[in-house]
Short mmCIF file of C-alpha atoms and ligand atoms in Angstrom, two decimals:
data_model
loop_
_atom_site.label_atom_id
_atom_site.label_comp_id
_atom_site.label_asym_id
_atom_site.label_seq_id
_atom_site.Cartn_x
_atom_site.Cartn_y
_atom_site.Cartn_z
CA UNK A 1 75.04 40.88 126.30
CA UNK A 2 76.39 44.20 127.44
CA UNK A 3 78.83 46.10 125.33
CA UNK A 4 80.07 48.68 127.85
CA UNK A 5 82.90 46.86 129.50
CA UNK A 6 84.51 45.08 126.59
CA UNK A 7 85.12 45.49 122.91
CA UNK A 8 84.16 42.52 120.83
CA UNK A 9 87.10 41.35 118.77
CA UNK A 10 86.40 41.57 115.06
CA UNK A 11 89.14 39.34 113.77
CA UNK A 12 90.96 36.26 114.88
CA UNK A 13 94.49 35.35 113.99
CA UNK A 14 95.02 31.79 112.78
CA UNK A 15 98.53 30.78 113.75
CA UNK A 16 98.73 27.76 111.49
CA UNK A 17 101.63 25.35 111.61
CA UNK A 18 104.66 26.91 113.19
CA UNK A 19 107.44 25.21 111.29
CA UNK A 20 110.79 26.24 109.96
CA UNK A 21 111.11 28.16 106.72
CA UNK A 22 112.92 25.28 105.09
CA UNK A 23 109.97 22.93 105.10
CA UNK A 24 107.24 25.56 104.92
CA UNK A 25 107.27 26.03 101.13
CA UNK A 26 107.63 22.33 100.24
CA UNK A 27 104.82 21.51 102.66
CA UNK A 28 102.70 24.27 101.16
CA UNK A 29 103.21 22.90 97.65
CA UNK A 30 102.57 19.37 98.83
CA UNK A 31 99.30 20.34 100.51
CA UNK A 32 98.29 22.46 97.53
CA UNK A 33 98.75 19.48 95.23
CA UNK A 34 96.82 17.25 97.63
CA UNK A 35 94.04 19.82 97.74
CA UNK A 36 93.82 19.87 93.95
CA UNK A 37 93.86 16.06 93.80
CA UNK A 38 91.08 15.87 96.41
CA UNK A 39 88.90 18.33 94.52
CA UNK A 40 89.54 16.75 91.11
CA UNK A 41 89.17 13.18 92.36
CA UNK A 42 85.89 13.79 94.12
CA UNK A 43 84.50 15.90 91.29
CA UNK A 44 85.43 13.11 88.89
CA UNK A 45 83.42 10.65 90.99
CA UNK A 46 80.43 13.01 91.02
CA UNK A 47 80.73 13.48 87.27
CA UNK A 48 81.07 9.75 86.57
CA UNK A 49 78.07 8.83 88.68
CA UNK A 50 75.82 11.50 87.27
CA UNK A 51 76.86 10.96 83.67
CA UNK A 52 77.03 7.18 83.27
CA UNK A 53 73.70 5.41 83.38
CA UNK A 54 75.14 2.16 84.69
CA UNK A 55 76.06 3.97 87.91
CA UNK A 56 72.53 5.22 88.46
CA UNK A 57 71.88 3.13 91.55
CA UNK A 58 71.39 4.07 95.21
CA UNK A 59 74.88 3.04 96.25
CA UNK A 60 76.48 5.39 93.75
CA UNK A 61 74.11 8.24 94.49
CA UNK A 62 75.18 7.97 98.11
CA UNK A 63 78.80 7.85 97.09
CA UNK A 64 78.24 10.93 94.98
CA UNK A 65 76.80 12.79 97.95
CA UNK A 66 79.70 11.66 100.08
CA UNK A 67 82.16 13.03 97.54
CA UNK A 68 80.25 16.29 97.37
CA UNK A 69 80.46 16.48 101.15
CA UNK A 70 84.23 15.98 100.98
CA UNK A 71 84.63 18.70 98.39
CA UNK A 72 82.79 21.22 100.55
CA UNK A 73 84.62 20.06 103.68
CA UNK A 74 88.03 20.46 102.07
CA UNK A 75 87.19 23.79 100.47
CA UNK A 76 86.01 25.02 103.84
CA UNK A 77 89.33 24.26 105.53
CA UNK A 78 92.15 24.17 103.06
CA UNK A 79 92.36 27.76 101.70
CA UNK A 80 92.87 29.25 105.18
CA UNK A 81 95.29 26.50 106.03
CA UNK A 82 97.34 27.10 102.90
CA UNK A 83 97.29 30.86 103.37
CA UNK A 84 98.40 30.63 106.98
CA UNK A 85 101.16 28.24 106.02
CA UNK A 86 102.42 30.53 103.31
CA UNK A 87 102.31 33.71 105.33
CA UNK A 88 103.00 32.34 108.79
CA UNK A 89 99.46 33.13 109.97
CA UNK A 90 96.18 34.44 108.62
CA UNK A 91 93.59 36.92 109.81
CA UNK A 92 89.98 35.86 109.69
CA UNK A 93 86.78 37.65 110.52
CA UNK A 94 85.25 36.32 113.73
CA UNK A 95 81.95 35.55 111.99
CA UNK A 96 83.71 33.63 109.24
CA UNK A 97 85.61 31.76 111.88
CA UNK A 98 82.43 30.71 113.68
CA UNK A 99 80.80 29.75 110.36
CA UNK A 100 83.85 27.70 109.39
CA UNK A 101 83.66 25.90 112.69
CA UNK A 102 79.96 25.21 112.22
CA UNK A 103 80.37 24.01 108.62
CA UNK A 104 83.20 21.72 109.59
CA UNK A 105 81.18 20.05 112.34
CA UNK A 106 77.98 19.87 110.28
CA UNK A 107 79.72 18.32 107.30
CA UNK A 108 81.46 15.79 109.51
CA UNK A 109 78.08 14.88 111.01
CA UNK A 110 76.46 14.65 107.56
CA UNK A 111 79.25 12.34 106.53
CA UNK A 112 78.62 10.09 109.52
CA UNK A 113 74.94 9.90 108.55
CA UNK A 114 75.74 9.22 104.90
CA UNK A 115 78.09 6.40 105.86
CA UNK A 116 75.33 4.93 108.02
CA UNK A 117 72.83 5.24 105.16
CA UNK A 118 75.29 3.55 102.83
CA UNK A 119 75.74 0.64 105.17
CA UNK A 120 71.95 0.34 105.46
CA UNK A 121 71.84 0.19 101.66
CA UNK A 122 74.45 -2.60 101.62
CA UNK A 123 72.58 -4.39 104.40
CA UNK A 124 69.34 -4.47 102.39
CA UNK A 125 71.20 -5.46 99.22
CA UNK A 126 72.96 -8.39 100.87
CA UNK A 127 70.57 -9.55 103.57
CA UNK A 128 67.31 -9.23 101.67
CA UNK A 129 68.26 -8.95 98.00
CA UNK A 130 64.75 -9.87 96.81
CA UNK A 131 63.26 -6.80 98.43
CA UNK A 132 66.06 -4.45 97.45
CA UNK A 133 64.33 -2.82 94.52
CA UNK A 134 61.13 -2.27 96.51
CA UNK A 135 62.92 -0.95 99.56
CA UNK A 136 65.59 1.24 97.98
CA UNK A 137 63.50 3.20 95.53
CA UNK A 138 64.80 6.45 94.17
CA UNK A 139 62.34 8.29 96.39
CA UNK A 140 63.55 6.50 99.52
CA UNK A 141 67.10 7.18 98.46
CA UNK A 142 66.44 10.88 98.07
CA UNK A 143 64.68 10.94 101.44
CA UNK A 144 67.60 9.28 103.21
CA UNK A 145 70.06 11.68 101.62
CA UNK A 146 67.92 14.69 102.50
CA UNK A 147 67.57 13.52 106.11
CA UNK A 148 71.33 13.10 106.35
CA UNK A 149 72.01 16.63 105.16
CA UNK A 150 69.25 18.24 107.21
CA UNK A 151 70.20 16.15 110.23
CA UNK A 152 73.86 17.07 110.01
CA UNK A 153 73.17 20.75 109.66
CA UNK A 154 70.45 21.10 112.31
CA UNK A 155 72.23 19.12 115.02
CA UNK A 156 74.98 21.68 115.24
CA UNK A 157 72.63 24.65 114.89
CA UNK A 158 72.17 25.01 118.65
CA UNK A 159 75.94 25.19 119.05
CA UNK A 160 76.17 27.83 116.35
CA UNK A 161 73.57 30.02 118.08
CA UNK A 162 75.20 29.53 121.47
CA UNK A 163 78.64 30.47 120.16
CA UNK A 164 77.27 33.56 118.48
CA UNK A 165 75.96 34.68 121.86
CA UNK A 166 79.28 34.32 123.61
CA UNK A 167 81.39 37.38 124.27
CA UNK A 168 84.75 37.50 122.58
CA UNK A 169 86.92 40.18 124.03
CA UNK A 170 90.37 38.98 123.17
CA UNK A 171 93.01 37.50 122.99
CA UNK A 172 92.35 36.76 119.39
CA UNK A 173 95.00 34.19 118.55
CA UNK A 174 93.91 30.69 117.56
CA UNK A 175 96.72 28.21 117.93
CA UNK A 176 95.44 25.91 115.22
CA UNK A 177 95.17 26.01 111.46
CA UNK A 178 91.43 26.40 111.29
CA UNK A 179 88.63 27.40 113.64
CA UNK A 180 87.94 24.30 115.65
CA UNK A 181 85.55 24.36 118.59
CA UNK A 182 87.88 24.17 121.52
CA UNK A 183 90.44 26.77 120.37
CA UNK A 184 87.57 29.07 119.46
CA UNK A 185 85.90 28.65 122.85
CA UNK A 186 89.19 29.39 124.59
CA UNK A 187 88.99 32.91 123.17
CA UNK A 188 85.68 33.64 124.80
CA UNK A 189 85.51 35.63 127.98
CA UNK A 190 82.02 34.42 128.90
CA UNK A 191 81.35 31.24 130.77
CA UNK A 192 81.47 28.65 128.03
CA UNK A 193 81.06 25.59 130.20
CA UNK A 194 77.51 24.96 128.97
CA UNK A 195 78.41 25.40 125.29
CA UNK A 196 81.37 23.13 125.69
CA UNK A 197 79.34 20.39 127.37
CA UNK A 198 76.55 20.69 124.82
CA UNK A 199 78.98 20.55 121.90
CA UNK A 200 80.90 17.62 123.30
CA UNK A 201 77.65 15.77 123.88
CA UNK A 202 76.42 16.39 120.33
CA UNK A 203 79.72 15.56 118.66
CA UNK A 204 79.99 12.39 120.70
CA UNK A 205 76.49 11.16 119.91
CA UNK A 206 76.72 12.17 116.26
CA UNK A 207 79.77 9.96 115.95
CA UNK A 208 78.81 7.06 118.19
CA UNK A 209 75.23 6.37 117.06
CA UNK A 210 75.98 6.14 113.32
CA UNK A 211 79.09 4.08 114.14
CA UNK A 212 77.07 1.65 116.26
CA UNK A 213 74.56 1.39 113.44
CA UNK A 214 77.30 0.72 110.89
CA UNK A 215 78.88 -1.96 113.08
CA UNK A 216 75.47 -3.55 113.62
CA UNK A 217 74.68 -3.72 109.91
CA UNK A 218 78.13 -5.10 109.12
CA UNK A 219 77.71 -7.86 111.69
CA UNK A 220 74.50 -8.87 109.90
CA UNK A 221 76.20 -8.54 106.52
CA UNK A 222 79.13 -10.73 107.54
CA UNK A 223 76.82 -13.34 109.03
CA UNK A 224 74.83 -13.36 105.78
CA UNK A 225 78.02 -13.64 103.70
CA UNK A 226 79.33 -16.54 105.79
CA UNK A 227 76.11 -18.43 105.08
CA UNK A 228 76.77 -18.35 101.33
CA UNK A 229 77.94 -21.87 100.40
CA UNK A 230 80.35 -21.20 97.52
CA UNK A 231 83.54 -19.26 98.11
CA UNK A 232 83.29 -17.37 94.80
CA UNK A 233 79.79 -16.34 95.80
CA UNK A 234 81.11 -15.14 99.14
CA UNK A 235 83.87 -13.16 97.48
CA UNK A 236 81.55 -11.63 94.94
CA UNK A 237 79.07 -10.53 97.59
CA UNK A 238 81.79 -9.17 99.82
CA UNK A 239 83.28 -7.16 96.97
CA UNK A 240 80.07 -5.13 96.72
CA UNK A 241 80.63 -3.74 100.19
CA UNK A 242 84.41 -3.80 100.56
CA UNK A 243 84.90 -0.26 99.19
CA UNK A 244 82.36 1.11 101.60
CA UNK A 245 83.88 -0.81 104.48
CA UNK A 246 87.32 0.65 103.66
CA UNK A 247 85.91 4.17 103.60
CA UNK A 248 84.15 3.61 106.93
CA UNK A 249 87.36 2.31 108.48
CA UNK A 250 89.48 5.24 107.30
CA UNK A 251 86.87 7.78 108.33
CA UNK A 252 86.21 6.48 111.82
CA UNK A 253 89.80 5.39 112.30
CA UNK A 254 91.10 8.90 111.82
CA UNK A 255 88.19 10.53 113.65
CA UNK A 256 88.62 8.33 116.72
CA UNK A 257 92.40 8.60 116.74
CA UNK A 258 92.01 12.37 116.62
CA UNK A 259 89.17 13.12 119.03
CA UNK A 260 88.77 10.10 121.27
CA UNK A 261 92.31 8.95 121.97
CA UNK A 262 93.83 11.46 124.41
CA UNK A 263 96.89 13.34 123.18
CA UNK A 264 98.05 14.88 126.43
CA UNK A 265 101.66 13.99 125.80
CA UNK A 266 101.79 15.53 122.35
CA UNK A 267 103.02 19.02 121.66
CA UNK A 268 100.63 21.43 119.98
CA UNK A 269 102.54 21.10 116.70
CA UNK A 270 102.23 17.32 116.71
CA UNK A 271 98.57 17.64 117.56
CA UNK A 272 98.11 19.96 114.61
CA UNK A 273 99.94 17.61 112.28
CA UNK A 274 97.70 14.78 113.43
CA UNK A 275 94.53 16.70 112.67
CA UNK A 276 96.07 17.88 109.41
CA UNK A 277 96.42 14.25 108.40
CA UNK A 278 92.80 13.72 109.33
CA UNK A 279 91.57 16.53 107.09
CA UNK A 280 93.60 15.17 104.17
CA UNK A 281 93.36 11.41 104.51
CA UNK A 282 89.62 10.88 104.42
CA UNK A 283 88.77 13.16 101.47
CA UNK A 284 91.71 11.74 99.55
CA UNK A 285 91.01 8.08 100.27
CA UNK A 286 87.39 8.20 99.24
CA UNK A 287 88.04 8.58 95.47
CA UNK A 288 91.16 6.41 95.61
CA UNK A 289 89.42 3.50 97.31
CA UNK A 290 86.43 3.67 95.04
CA UNK A 291 88.39 4.05 91.83
CA UNK A 292 90.87 1.31 92.63
CA UNK A 293 88.57 -1.23 94.18
CA UNK A 294 85.33 -0.75 92.40
CA UNK A 295 84.92 -2.45 89.08
CA UNK A 296 82.00 -0.36 87.86
CA UNK A 297 83.68 2.95 88.61
CA UNK A 298 86.81 1.71 86.84
CA UNK A 299 84.76 0.69 83.82
CA UNK A 300 83.12 4.14 83.64
CA UNK A 301 86.46 5.80 84.03
CA UNK A 302 87.73 3.68 81.20
CA UNK A 303 84.81 4.69 79.00
CA UNK A 304 85.29 8.34 79.85
CA UNK A 305 88.90 8.24 78.73
CA UNK A 306 88.05 6.16 75.69
CA UNK A 307 85.52 8.80 74.62
CA UNK A 308 87.97 11.63 75.02
CA UNK A 309 90.32 9.64 72.78
CA UNK A 310 93.15 9.14 75.21
CA UNK A 311 94.46 5.66 75.91
CA UNK A 312 93.86 4.44 79.42
CA UNK A 313 96.23 1.81 80.74
CA UNK A 314 95.33 -1.80 81.57
CA UNK A 315 92.26 -1.51 83.80
CA UNK A 316 90.41 -3.66 81.36
CA UNK A 317 89.65 -6.65 83.52
CA UNK A 318 86.01 -5.88 84.29
CA UNK A 319 83.62 -8.70 83.84
C1 NAG B 401 72.64 12.92 96.18
O1 NAG B 401 71.72 11.84 96.16
C2 NAG B 401 70.55 12.13 95.44
C3 NAG B 401 69.52 11.05 95.63
O2 NAG B 401 70.02 9.84 95.96
C4 NAG B 401 70.91 12.31 93.98
O3 NAG B 401 69.74 12.53 93.22
C5 NAG B 401 71.83 13.49 93.86
O4 NAG B 401 72.25 13.63 92.55
C6 NAG B 401 73.03 13.36 94.77
N1 NAG B 401 73.69 14.65 94.80
C7 NAG B 401 75.00 14.85 94.77
C8 NAG B 401 75.51 16.21 94.69
O5 NAG B 401 75.78 13.94 94.83
#
């Protein structure tokens, strides 16, 4: 890296969503409220799982980690987004921008791994229930979670180092509402072909391999469920994995619609709105799906509100 013939830019300018004044403030408030709901909802799940002993099982520990992942993911993106929306743009230090980009990708990868681990957990629970308690010990559980986090954060490490070694000599405008890989790379004046290929390769495999694994386990799970003779038995067994299946579908659905389906025809604003939906939908749906569909979480929620003395409406159907 030579520093004679260029000056490294120190800051980037996040353009954010370029929309008219009329909808800017309402949208800001709307996103702010969503942000607060996401943080509160996921923190509530973490709190419920850690505090109620009936939720001390692998499935809920994984869920807890997933919620934690969502909290960090959202906190990484939303403040800059909100600021840029409010002010019509936001300045960001180049290093922070690269770190934001890295965190975003690493957390997304960790989430893919966690979802795969969760489906493995459901697979063992449904396909070999007799061995479940020997297979999914607390130690194994902790190992799987640790591997997911370490895996997610080391896979993107190479990209982080490579991006840090690129030269950024301006322009410094990012036409997006956070530092995503491709808009960031566009700012570089070095040859970024290798970084781009490497990143695309990693992102692709980090999405596809866990997804293939999840699909594989669910095929086995569905086959096992179909073999159950009674229909109440089938329903009961399916209900233990339906929340997870919904979360998997939302997560991969939005991810694939955003990064795999080509959006050539879309304007940059529409593209931004699409990825905005992605960053909101998944973190928001996680607590909603689990609190609405999962009997045990509902029961704990009920107890929590009963303890604090406030009445909690009609979710009293748990068996
Ligand atoms: C993550 O999972 C581990 C082990 O399964 C659990 O002990 C821990 O409390 C969880 N951490 C968070 C933040 O959810």
